Structure formats: structure tokens, C-alpha cells
PDB file of C-alpha atoms and ligand atoms in Angstrom:
ATOM      1  CA  MET A   1      93.175  96.516  89.923  1.00  0.00           C
ATOM      2  CA  LYS A   2      95.290  98.834  92.024  1.00  0.00           C
ATOM      3  CA  HIS A   3      93.395 101.772  90.554  1.00  0.00           C
ATOM      4  CA  LEU A   4      90.030 100.344  91.499  1.00  0.00           C
ATOM      5  CA  LEU A   5      91.160  99.740  95.062  1.00  0.00           C
ATOM      6  CA  LYS A   6      92.499 103.275  95.311  1.00  0.00           C
ATOM      7  CA  LEU A   7      89.227 104.736  94.071  1.00  0.00           C
ATOM      8  CA  LEU A   8      87.247 102.621  96.511  1.00  0.00           C
ATOM      9  CA  ASP A   9      89.593 103.569  99.312  1.00  0.00           C
ATOM     10  CA  LEU A  10      89.505 107.269  98.604  1.00  0.00           C
ATOM     11  CA  SER A  11      85.738 107.347  98.261  1.00  0.00           C
ATOM     12  CA  LYS A  12      85.416 105.470 101.554  1.00  0.00           C
ATOM     13  CA  ILE A  13      87.713 107.952 103.256  1.00  0.00           C
ATOM     14  CA  GLU A  14      85.982 110.960 101.696  1.00  0.00           C
ATOM     15  CA  ALA A  15      82.616 109.648 102.818  1.00  0.00           C
ATOM     16  CA  GLY A  16      83.965 109.318 106.352  1.00  0.00           C
ATOM     17  CA  HIS A  17      83.478 105.549 106.184  1.00  0.00           C
ATOM     18  CA  LEU A  18      87.045 104.575 106.794  1.00  0.00           C
ATOM     19  CA  GLU A  19      87.721 103.874 110.406  1.00  0.00           C
ATOM     20  CA  LEU A  20      91.038 102.807 111.767  1.00  0.00           C
ATOM     21  CA  SER A  21      91.322  99.481 113.574  1.00  0.00           C
ATOM     22  CA  PRO A  22      94.027 100.004 116.183  1.00  0.00           C
ATOM     23  CA  ALA A  23      95.694  96.948 117.659  1.00  0.00           C
ATOM     24  CA  PRO A  24      99.092  96.176 119.163  1.00  0.00           C
ATOM     25  CA  PHE A  25     101.741  95.597 116.501  1.00  0.00           C
ATOM     26  CA  ASP A  26     105.478  95.270 116.165  1.00  0.00           C
ATOM     27  CA  LEU A  27     107.024  98.084 114.133  1.00  0.00           C
ATOM     28  CA  ASP A  28     110.007  95.941 113.081  1.00  0.00           C
ATOM     29  CA  GLU A  29     107.690  93.316 111.695  1.00  0.00           C
ATOM     30  CA  LEU A  30     105.750  95.946 109.755  1.00  0.00           C
ATOM     31  CA  ILE A  31     108.943  97.423 108.304  1.00  0.00           C
ATOM     32  CA  ASP A  32     110.331  93.945 107.453  1.00  0.00           C
ATOM     33  CA  THR A  33     107.170  93.085 105.539  1.00  0.00           C
ATOM     34  CA  LEU A  34     107.333  96.396 103.713  1.00  0.00           C
ATOM     35  CA  ALA A  35     111.004  95.868 102.881  1.00  0.00           C
ATOM     36  CA  SER A  36     110.386  92.387 101.537  1.00  0.00           C
ATOM     37  CA  ILE A  37     107.591  93.657  99.282  1.00  0.00           C
ATOM     38  CA  MET A  38     109.354  96.776  98.048  1.00  0.00           C
ATOM     39  CA  SER A  39     112.904  95.413  97.695  1.00  0.00           C
ATOM     40  CA  VAL A  40     111.708  93.346  94.732  1.00  0.00           C
ATOM     41  CA  ASN A  41     110.557  96.509  92.919  1.00  0.00           C
ATOM     42  CA  ALA A  42     113.757  98.321  93.880  1.00  0.00           C
ATOM     43  CA  ALA A  43     115.958  95.438  92.705  1.00  0.00           C
ATOM     44  CA  GLU A  44     114.190  95.364  89.328  1.00  0.00           C
ATOM     45  CA  LYS A  45     115.430  98.925  88.789  1.00  0.00           C
ATOM     46  CA  SER A  46     118.826  98.303  90.440  1.00  0.00           C
ATOM     47  CA  LEU A  47     118.009 100.842  93.154  1.00  0.00           C
ATOM     48  CA  ASP A  48     119.238 100.639  96.721  1.00  0.00           C
ATOM     49  CA  LEU A  49     116.475 100.482  99.302  1.00  0.00           C
ATOM     50  CA  SER A  50     117.803 101.360 102.724  1.00  0.00           C
ATOM     51  CA  ILE A  51     115.914 101.577 105.961  1.00  0.00           C
ATOM     52  CA  HIS A  52     116.915 103.467 109.095  1.00  0.00           C
ATOM     53  CA  MET A  53     114.841 102.819 112.190  1.00  0.00           C
ATOM     54  CA  PRO A  54     116.642 104.459 115.122  1.00  0.00           C
ATOM     55  CA  PRO A  55     116.761 102.307 118.272  1.00  0.00           C
ATOM     56  CA  GLU A  56     115.032 104.943 120.412  1.00  0.00           C
ATOM     57  CA  ILE A  57     111.749 104.370 118.587  1.00  0.00           C
ATOM     58  CA  PRO A  58     109.714 101.858 120.611  1.00  0.00           C
ATOM     59  CA  ARG A  59     108.794  98.805 118.543  1.00  0.00           C
ATOM     60  CA  ARG A  60     105.746  97.711 120.530  1.00  0.00           C
ATOM     61  CA  LEU A  61     103.014 100.119 119.453  1.00  0.00           C
ATOM     62  CA  THR A  62      99.267 100.252 119.139  1.00  0.00           C
ATOM     63  CA  GLY A  63      97.758 101.595 115.948  1.00  0.00           C
ATOM     64  CA  ASP A  64      96.326 100.521 112.615  1.00  0.00           C
ATOM     65  CA  ALA A  65      99.349  98.678 111.249  1.00  0.00           C
ATOM     66  CA  LEU A  66      97.743  97.909 107.899  1.00  0.00           C
ATOM     67  CA  ARG A  67      96.927 101.558 107.208  1.00  0.00           C
ATOM     68  CA  LEU A  68     100.328 102.671 108.392  1.00  0.00           C
ATOM     69  CA  GLN A  69     101.868 100.157 106.051  1.00  0.00           C
ATOM     70  CA  GLN A  70      99.642 101.318 103.209  1.00  0.00           C
ATOM     71  CA  ALA A  71     100.809 104.915 103.664  1.00  0.00           C
ATOM     72  CA  LEU A  72     104.448 103.782 103.668  1.00  0.00           C
ATOM     73  CA  ILE A  73     103.954 101.559 100.619  1.00  0.00           C
ATOM     74  CA  ASN A  74     102.446 104.499  98.722  1.00  0.00           C
ATOM     75  CA  TYR A  75     105.492 106.660  99.434  1.00  0.00           C
ATOM     76  CA  VAL A  76     108.113 103.968  98.877  1.00  0.00           C
ATOM     77  CA  GLY A  77     106.311 102.745  95.737  1.00  0.00           C
ATOM     78  CA  ASN A  78     106.298 106.273  94.288  1.00  0.00           C
ATOM     79  CA  ALA A  79     109.923 106.843  95.252  1.00  0.00           C
ATOM     80  CA  ILE A  80     110.938 103.710  93.340  1.00  0.00           C
ATOM     81  CA  LYS A  81     108.661 104.558  90.428  1.00  0.00           C
ATOM     82  CA  PHE A  82     110.042 108.066  89.968  1.00  0.00           C
ATOM     83  CA  THR A  83     113.724 107.186  90.470  1.00  0.00           C
ATOM     84  CA  SER A  84     115.946 105.645  87.826  1.00  0.00           C
ATOM     85  CA  GLN A  85     119.338 105.937  89.518  1.00  0.00           C
ATOM     86  CA  GLY A  86     120.555 105.945  93.078  1.00  0.00           C
ATOM     87  CA  GLY A  87     118.256 104.859  95.811  1.00  0.00           C
ATOM     88  CA  VAL A  88     115.408 105.187  98.205  1.00  0.00           C
ATOM     89  CA  THR A  89     115.754 105.617 101.953  1.00  0.00           C
ATOM     90  CA  LEU A  90     113.048 105.094 104.526  1.00  0.00           C
ATOM     91  CA  GLY A  91     113.670 106.673 107.888  1.00  0.00           C
ATOM     92  CA  ALA A  92     111.706 107.476 111.014  1.00  0.00           C
ATOM     93  CA  ARG A  93     112.064 109.569 114.104  1.00  0.00           C
ATOM     94  CA  ILE A  94     110.126 110.588 117.184  1.00  0.00           C
ATOM     95  CA  ASP A  95     108.479 113.964 116.562  1.00  0.00           C
ATOM     96  CA  ALA A  96     106.823 114.198 119.965  1.00  0.00           C
ATOM     97  CA  ASP A  97     106.794 111.971 123.026  1.00  0.00           C
ATOM     98  CA  GLU A  98     103.575 112.429 124.967  1.00  0.00           C
ATOM     99  CA  GLY A  99     104.186 109.558 127.361  1.00  0.00           C
ATOM    100  CA  SER A 100     101.430 107.118 126.523  1.00  0.00           C
ATOM    101  CA  HIS A 101     101.496 108.270 122.888  1.00  0.00           C
ATOM    102  CA  LEU A 102     104.183 109.094 120.360  1.00  0.00           C
ATOM    103  CA  VAL A 103     104.079 111.129 117.211  1.00  0.00           C
ATOM    104  CA  LEU A 104     106.311 109.338 114.729  1.00  0.00           C
ATOM    105  CA  ARG A 105     107.583 110.957 111.577  1.00  0.00           C
ATOM    106  CA  PHE A 106     108.271 108.700 108.615  1.00  0.00           C
ATOM    107  CA  GLU A 107     110.368 109.992 105.740  1.00  0.00           C
ATOM    108  CA  VAL A 108     110.976 108.537 102.310  1.00  0.00           C
ATOM    109  CA  ARG A 109     113.862 110.116 100.430  1.00  0.00           C
ATOM    110  CA  ASP A 110     114.656 109.409  96.801  1.00  0.00           C
ATOM    111  CA  THR A 111     117.167 110.489  94.180  1.00  0.00           C
ATOM    112  CA  GLY A 112     114.563 110.630  91.424  1.00  0.00           C
ATOM    113  CA  ILE A 113     113.082 113.159  89.038  1.00  0.00           C
ATOM    114  CA  GLY A 114     111.849 115.531  91.750  1.00  0.00           C
ATOM    115  CA  ILE A 115     108.823 117.804  91.534  1.00  0.00           C
ATOM    116  CA  ALA A 116     108.616 121.336  90.147  1.00  0.00           C
ATOM    117  CA  PRO A 117     107.950 123.996  92.834  1.00  0.00           C
ATOM    118  CA  GLU A 118     104.649 125.000  91.209  1.00  0.00           C
ATOM    119  CA  ALA A 119     103.369 121.403  91.433  1.00  0.00           C
ATOM    120  CA  VAL A 120     104.412 120.760  95.039  1.00  0.00           C
ATOM    121  CA  GLY A 121     101.496 122.732  96.502  1.00  0.00           C
ATOM    122  CA  LYS A 122      98.776 120.582  94.955  1.00  0.00           C
ATOM    123  CA  ILE A 123     100.472 117.207  94.697  1.00  0.00           C
ATOM    124  CA  PHE A 124      98.460 115.747  97.611  1.00  0.00           C
ATOM    125  CA  GLN A 125      95.143 116.564  95.952  1.00  0.00           C
ATOM    126  CA  ALA A 126      93.239 113.704  94.320  1.00  0.00           C
ATOM    127  CA  PHE A 127      93.992 113.108  90.625  1.00  0.00           C
ATOM    128  CA  GLU A 128      96.939 115.546  90.639  1.00  0.00           C
ATOM    129  CA  GLN A 129     100.131 114.592  88.880  1.00  0.00           C
ATOM    130  CA  ALA A 130     103.233 116.723  88.785  1.00  0.00           C
ATOM    131  CA  ASP A 131     102.912 117.266  85.068  1.00  0.00           C
ATOM    132  CA  GLY A 132     100.695 115.925  82.322  1.00  0.00           C
ATOM    133  CA  SER A 133     103.525 114.012  80.713  1.00  0.00           C
ATOM    134  CA  THR A 134     104.200 112.054  83.921  1.00  0.00           C
ATOM    135  CA  THR A 135     100.978 110.170  83.356  1.00  0.00           C
ATOM    136  CA  ARG A 136     102.127 108.943  80.001  1.00  0.00           C
ATOM    137  CA  ALA A 137     105.668 108.163  81.050  1.00  0.00           C
ATOM    138  CA  TYR A 138     104.790 106.515  84.376  1.00  0.00           C
ATOM    139  CA  GLY A 139     101.093 105.677  84.458  1.00  0.00           C
ATOM    140  CA  GLY A 140      99.152 106.007  87.688  1.00  0.00           C
ATOM    141  CA  THR A 141      96.020 107.629  88.976  1.00  0.00           C
ATOM    142  CA  GLY A 142      97.089 110.585  91.091  1.00  0.00           C
ATOM    143  CA  LEU A 143      95.244 108.999  94.011  1.00  0.00           C
ATOM    144  CA  GLY A 144      98.038 107.485  96.083  1.00  0.00           C
ATOM    145  CA  LEU A 145      99.191 110.705  97.709  1.00  0.00           C
ATOM    146  CA  ALA A 146      95.630 111.869  98.368  1.00  0.00           C
ATOM    147  CA  ILE A 147      95.013 108.585 100.172  1.00  0.00           C
ATOM    148  CA  THR A 148      98.258 108.867 102.124  1.00  0.00           C
ATOM    149  CA  LYS A 149      97.251 112.356 103.245  1.00  0.00           C
ATOM    150  CA  ARG A 150      93.833 111.173 104.466  1.00  0.00           C
ATOM    151  CA  LEU A 151      95.405 108.188 106.221  1.00  0.00           C
ATOM    152  CA  ALA A 152      97.971 110.382 107.983  1.00  0.00           C
ATOM    153  CA  GLU A 153      95.195 112.738 109.077  1.00  0.00           C
ATOM    154  CA  LEU A 154      93.136 109.820 110.362  1.00  0.00           C
ATOM    155  CA  MET A 155      96.203 108.786 112.351  1.00  0.00           C
ATOM    156  CA  GLY A 156      96.371 112.271 113.868  1.00  0.00           C
ATOM    157  CA  GLY A 157      99.219 113.392 111.639  1.00  0.00           C
ATOM    158  CA  ALA A 158     100.029 115.400 108.531  1.00  0.00           C
ATOM    159  CA  VAL A 159     101.988 115.062 105.284  1.00  0.00           C
ATOM    160  CA  GLY A 160     104.503 117.104 103.348  1.00  0.00           C
ATOM    161  CA  VAL A 161     107.203 117.027 100.720  1.00  0.00           C
ATOM    162  CA  GLU A 162     110.435 118.783  99.933  1.00  0.00           C
ATOM    163  CA  SER A 163     111.740 118.377  96.440  1.00  0.00           C
ATOM    164  CA  ARG A 164     114.226 119.638  93.884  1.00  0.00           C
ATOM    165  CA  PRO A 165     113.585 118.845  90.238  1.00  0.00           C
ATOM    166  CA  GLY A 166     116.314 116.570  88.928  1.00  0.00           C
ATOM    167  CA  GLU A 167     117.686 115.852  92.405  1.00  0.00           C
ATOM    168  CA  GLY A 168     114.986 114.030  94.285  1.00  0.00           C
ATOM    169  CA  SER A 169     112.219 114.292  96.825  1.00  0.00           C
ATOM    170  CA  THR A 170     111.612 113.674 100.489  1.00  0.00           C
ATOM    171  CA  PHE A 171     108.037 112.776 101.331  1.00  0.00           C
ATOM    172  CA  TRP A 172     107.090 112.625 105.021  1.00  0.00           C
ATOM    173  CA  PHE A 173     104.066 111.963 107.144  1.00  0.00           C
ATOM    174  CA  THR A 174     103.427 111.880 110.849  1.00  0.00           C
ATOM    175  CA  ALA A 175     101.200 109.518 112.802  1.00  0.00           C
ATOM    176  CA  ARG A 176     100.193 109.498 116.439  1.00  0.00           C
ATOM    177  CA  LEU A 177     100.530 106.006 117.853  1.00  0.00           C
ATOM    178  CA  ALA A 178     100.141 104.607 121.338  1.00  0.00           C
ATOM    179  CA  ARG A 179     102.868 102.764 123.175  1.00  0.00           C
ATOM    180  CA  ASP A 180     101.816  99.187 123.774  1.00  0.00           C
ATOM    181  CA  CYS A 181     102.444  98.744 127.482  1.00  0.00           C
ATOM    182  CA  THR A 182     100.042  95.869 128.067  1.00  0.00           C
ATOM    183  CA  PRO A 183     102.020  93.343 130.121  1.00  0.00           C
ATOM    184  CA  GLY A 184     102.355  90.048 128.305  1.00  0.00           C
ATOM    185  CA  SER A 185     100.409  91.266 125.275  1.00  0.00           C
ATOM    186  CA  GLN A 186     101.453  89.586 122.064  1.00  0.00           C
ATOM    187  CA  PRO A 187     101.301  91.800 118.995  1.00  0.00           C
ATOM    188  CA  ALA A 188      99.040  90.252 116.400  1.00  0.00           C
ATOM    189  CA  PRO A 189     101.027  88.930 113.446  1.00  0.00           C
ATOM    190  CA  LEU A 190     100.570  91.156 110.408  1.00  0.00           C
ATOM    191  CA  ASP A 191      98.249  89.783 107.825  1.00  0.00           C
ATOM    192  CA  ARG A 192     100.483  89.348 104.808  1.00  0.00           C
ATOM    193  CA  ALA A 193      97.665  88.593 102.414  1.00  0.00           C
ATOM    194  CA  THR A 194      97.157  91.927 100.769  1.00  0.00           C
ATOM    195  CA  THR A 195      93.735  93.388 100.238  1.00  0.00           C
ATOM    196  CA  GLU A 196      94.365  93.121  96.521  1.00  0.00           C
ATOM    197  CA  ALA A 197      94.858  89.375  96.606  1.00  0.00           C
ATOM    198  CA  LEU A 198      91.746  88.947  98.737  1.00  0.00           C
ATOM    199  CA  LEU A 199      89.680  91.109  96.423  1.00  0.00           C
ATOM    200  CA  ALA A 200      90.934  89.292  93.333  1.00  0.00           C
ATOM    201  CA  GLU A 201      90.031  85.980  94.917  1.00  0.00           C
ATOM    202  CA  ALA A 202      86.562  87.177  95.838  1.00  0.00           C
ATOM    203  CA  ALA A 203      85.966  88.666  92.395  1.00  0.00           C
ATOM    204  CA  ARG A 204      87.318  85.880  90.217  1.00  0.00           C
ATOM    205  CA  GLY A 205      84.736  84.524  87.787  1.00  0.00           C
ATOM    206  CA  LYS A 206      81.835  86.608  89.146  1.00  0.00           C
ATOM    207  CA  ARG A 207      79.563  88.460  86.719  1.00  0.00           C
ATOM    208  CA  VAL A 208      78.448  92.037  87.151  1.00  0.00           C
ATOM    209  CA  LEU A 209      76.001  94.196  85.244  1.00  0.00           C
ATOM    210  CA  LEU A 210      77.487  97.600  84.463  1.00  0.00           C
ATOM    211  CA  VAL A 211      74.950 100.387  83.962  1.00  0.00           C
ATOM    212  CA  GLU A 212      76.754 103.563  82.929  1.00  0.00           C
ATOM    213  CA  ASP A 213      75.759 105.935  80.134  1.00  0.00           C
ATOM    214  CA  GLU A 214      78.857 108.129  80.006  1.00  0.00           C
ATOM    215  CA  PRO A 215      81.120 106.462  77.381  1.00  0.00           C
ATOM    216  CA  ILE A 216      84.468 107.239  79.030  1.00  0.00           C
ATOM    217  CA  SER A 217      83.271 106.197  82.457  1.00  0.00           C
ATOM    218  CA  GLN A 218      81.960 103.038  80.836  1.00  0.00           C
ATOM    219  CA  ILE A 219      85.391 102.193  79.422  1.00  0.00           C
ATOM    220  CA  VAL A 220      87.136 103.004  82.701  1.00  0.00           C
ATOM    221  CA  ALA A 221      84.659 100.997  84.772  1.00  0.00           C
ATOM    222  CA  GLU A 222      84.849  98.013  82.434  1.00  0.00           C
ATOM    223  CA  GLU A 223      88.642  98.110  82.483  1.00  0.00           C
ATOM    224  CA  LEU A 224      88.766  98.308  86.290  1.00  0.00           C
ATOM    225  CA  LEU A 225      86.210  95.567  86.798  1.00  0.00           C
ATOM    226  CA  THR A 226      87.768  93.125  84.337  1.00  0.00           C
ATOM    227  CA  SER A 227      91.215  93.791  85.807  1.00  0.00           C
ATOM    228  CA  VAL A 228      90.062  92.282  89.098  1.00  0.00           C
ATOM    229  CA  GLY A 229      88.747  89.212  87.303  1.00  0.00           C
ATOM    230  CA  LEU A 230      85.061  90.124  87.061  1.00  0.00           C
ATOM    231  CA  ALA A 231      83.074  89.304  83.928  1.00  0.00           C
ATOM    232  CA  VAL A 232      81.244  92.459  82.824  1.00  0.00           C
ATOM    233  CA  ASP A 233      77.883  92.714  81.048  1.00  0.00           C
ATOM    234  CA  LYS A 234      76.890  96.178  79.912  1.00  0.00           C
ATOM    235  CA  ALA A 235      73.338  97.465  79.919  1.00  0.00           C
TER     236      ALA A 235
HETATM  237  P1  ADP B   1     100.201 108.263  90.853  1.00  0.00           P
HETATM  238  O1  ADP B   1     101.614 107.899  91.183  1.00  0.00           O
HETATM  239  O2  ADP B   1      99.282 107.083  90.788  1.00  0.00           O
HETATM  240  O3  ADP B   1     100.084 109.175  89.674  1.00  0.00           O
HETATM  241  P2  ADP B   1     100.201 109.691  93.371  1.00  0.00           P
HETATM  242  O4  ADP B   1      99.109 110.445  94.050  1.00  0.00           O
HETATM  243  O5  ADP B   1     100.875 108.635  94.148  1.00  0.00           O
HETATM  244  O6  ADP B   1      99.587 109.114  92.050  1.00  0.00           O
HETATM  245  O7  ADP B   1     101.266 110.736  92.876  1.00  0.00           O
HETATM  246  C1  ADP B   1     100.817 111.904  92.215  1.00  0.00           C
HETATM  247  C2  ADP B   1     101.929 112.510  91.416  1.00  0.00           C
HETATM  248  O8  ADP B   1     102.931 113.029  92.295  1.00  0.00           O
HETATM  249  C3  ADP B   1     102.675 111.550  90.519  1.00  0.00           C
HETATM  250  O9  ADP B   1     101.996 111.334  89.303  1.00  0.00           O
HETATM  251  C4  ADP B   1     103.985 112.286  90.329  1.00  0.00           C
HETATM  252  O10 ADP B   1     103.838 113.297  89.354  1.00  0.00           O
HETATM  253  C5  ADP B   1     104.189 112.952  91.674  1.00  0.00           C
HETATM  254  N1  ADP B   1     105.062 112.176  92.579  1.00  0.00           N
HETATM  255  C6  ADP B   1     104.684 111.381  93.608  1.00  0.00           C
HETATM  256  N2  ADP B   1     105.746 110.848  94.241  1.00  0.00           N
HETATM  257  C7  ADP B   1     106.830 111.299  93.587  1.00  0.00           C
HETATM  258  C8  ADP B   1     108.250 111.124  93.756  1.00  0.00           C
HETATM  259  N3  ADP B   1     108.737 110.358  94.740  1.00  0.00           N
HETATM  260  N4  ADP B   1     109.079 111.777  92.894  1.00  0.00           N
HETATM  261  C9  ADP B   1     108.578 112.553  91.900  1.00  0.00           C
HETATM  262  N5  ADP B   1     107.267 112.772  91.694  1.00  0.00           N
HETATM  263  C10 ADP B   1     106.401 112.154  92.518  1.00  0.00           C
END
């Protein structure tokens, strides 16, 4: 399910079809939603999830809150996934203040397995995983970071990572967001229904005809389609 969405997302971005929908939002609300989603995962592994949002960062901003949240969820989700002891910290700071716009830098630090220096350079490429065995131990698609990179770029920013194997990693991205100075404007409440839930609802019980001659692709496609609740017929 998650894998299918990631593939769809990445292909949309690669094809230049993903456009941001900027709107006024409240950064605290976005971070609270993120914390309530991710603290469950962290608690399952007895990890601390701490969040540091310095007061100088304006909370009323204009940008694509859903995509910003998606980028953060990718980082925080990975940090939890690749950490077995210690904790995960999400922080932010102002990288540049251009008056009407701000460049914010978000950082997710973990005390997990870290990444070997030779893998760091290509970790943001699609389908890359730090080492072959990670896939078996942790599962995943190698798409999350590629998507985060594209999202950060769409938001006028960049991504990066510093890591020490065995000690942990710090993943960061920047995003250029506008200050929301509209007098009296009310930030739209964040839509808590995730895309996944919406897609699952839309897909449930529907039948699709899968036409694919390559056997492995056929298995993958069938797996992805049934995981979102679709009934699959193969030609
Ligand atoms: P996935 O997690 O689905 O494999 P990602 O693109 O999110 O795909 O991550 C790619 C790879 O980068 C992971 O498989 C893992 O090897 C490495 N990685 C990502 N985040 C971390 C992290 N916080 N600590 C250690 N390794 C990480």
C-alpha cells in the first residue's frame, strides 16, 4: 500500500506532474499532527521522540503543508525504523530570512545504525538502500528519500545527511515558505485523513484487469494492487 503510493508519487514528480498547493497553515498544528502519528511508532520501539521548534520561527506560514508533512514523515519514519535504542529528535531553524519569505531547515537526528560513507552519496537516489541486507532486515522500497529530495526541491530547498555508522544520522532538508501576513486570515485546518486512507477507501472492492507480461512485475503489481483492497484479474 505504502509502496504503491510512493511509486505513484515518485512517477508523478518525475513526470513533472506534481504541483504544490500552497495555502496558509499553522506550523505548530502540522508538527502536532506529525508528533501524534509518529509517537505511536516511536513508543512501540521504546524510543524517545523529541521536538524542538524554536520560538523565533513564525508559525503562520504559507506553503504546501501536506507535502511538507510528507517530507518530515519520511525522515522521522526512517529515523524510527533504523534506530533500536535512544531516540529521534526533530528540530528546525531559520536558514535565511528574506522578509516575505523564509528558508526553514528541518533536521531529524537519530541514534540508529547510521550509514556507511560510501552509501551516503547515493542514498537519495530512487531504489537505493544503504546496503543490500538492509532490505531484508528492514523492508522498504528505497523511494522515500528520493521523494523527500524532490519535494524539498519543489519547495525551493535541498536535502542532505550526515551520518556515522553505529552512531546515528542527521537528515535535513530546507524549504522556502512564505510568511502568512494576511490580516485576519485563518489557516485552513490540516486534513488529517491521510492519502492512504482515502485511496484504500476508493479502491476497496473494485476490480482491475492487470495486463503485464514480465513475471516479476506481474507479482509486484498484483501484490501492490491487492494490498490497497483491489481485486485483480490477470490477462
Ligand atoms: P526505504 O526506507 O523504503 O528503503 P528510503 O529511500 O526511505 O527507502 O531509504 C533508503 C535507504 O536509506 C534505507 O533503506 C536505509 O538503508 C537508508 N536510510 C534512510 N534513513 C536512514 C536512517 N535514519 N538511518 C540509517 N539508514 C537510513
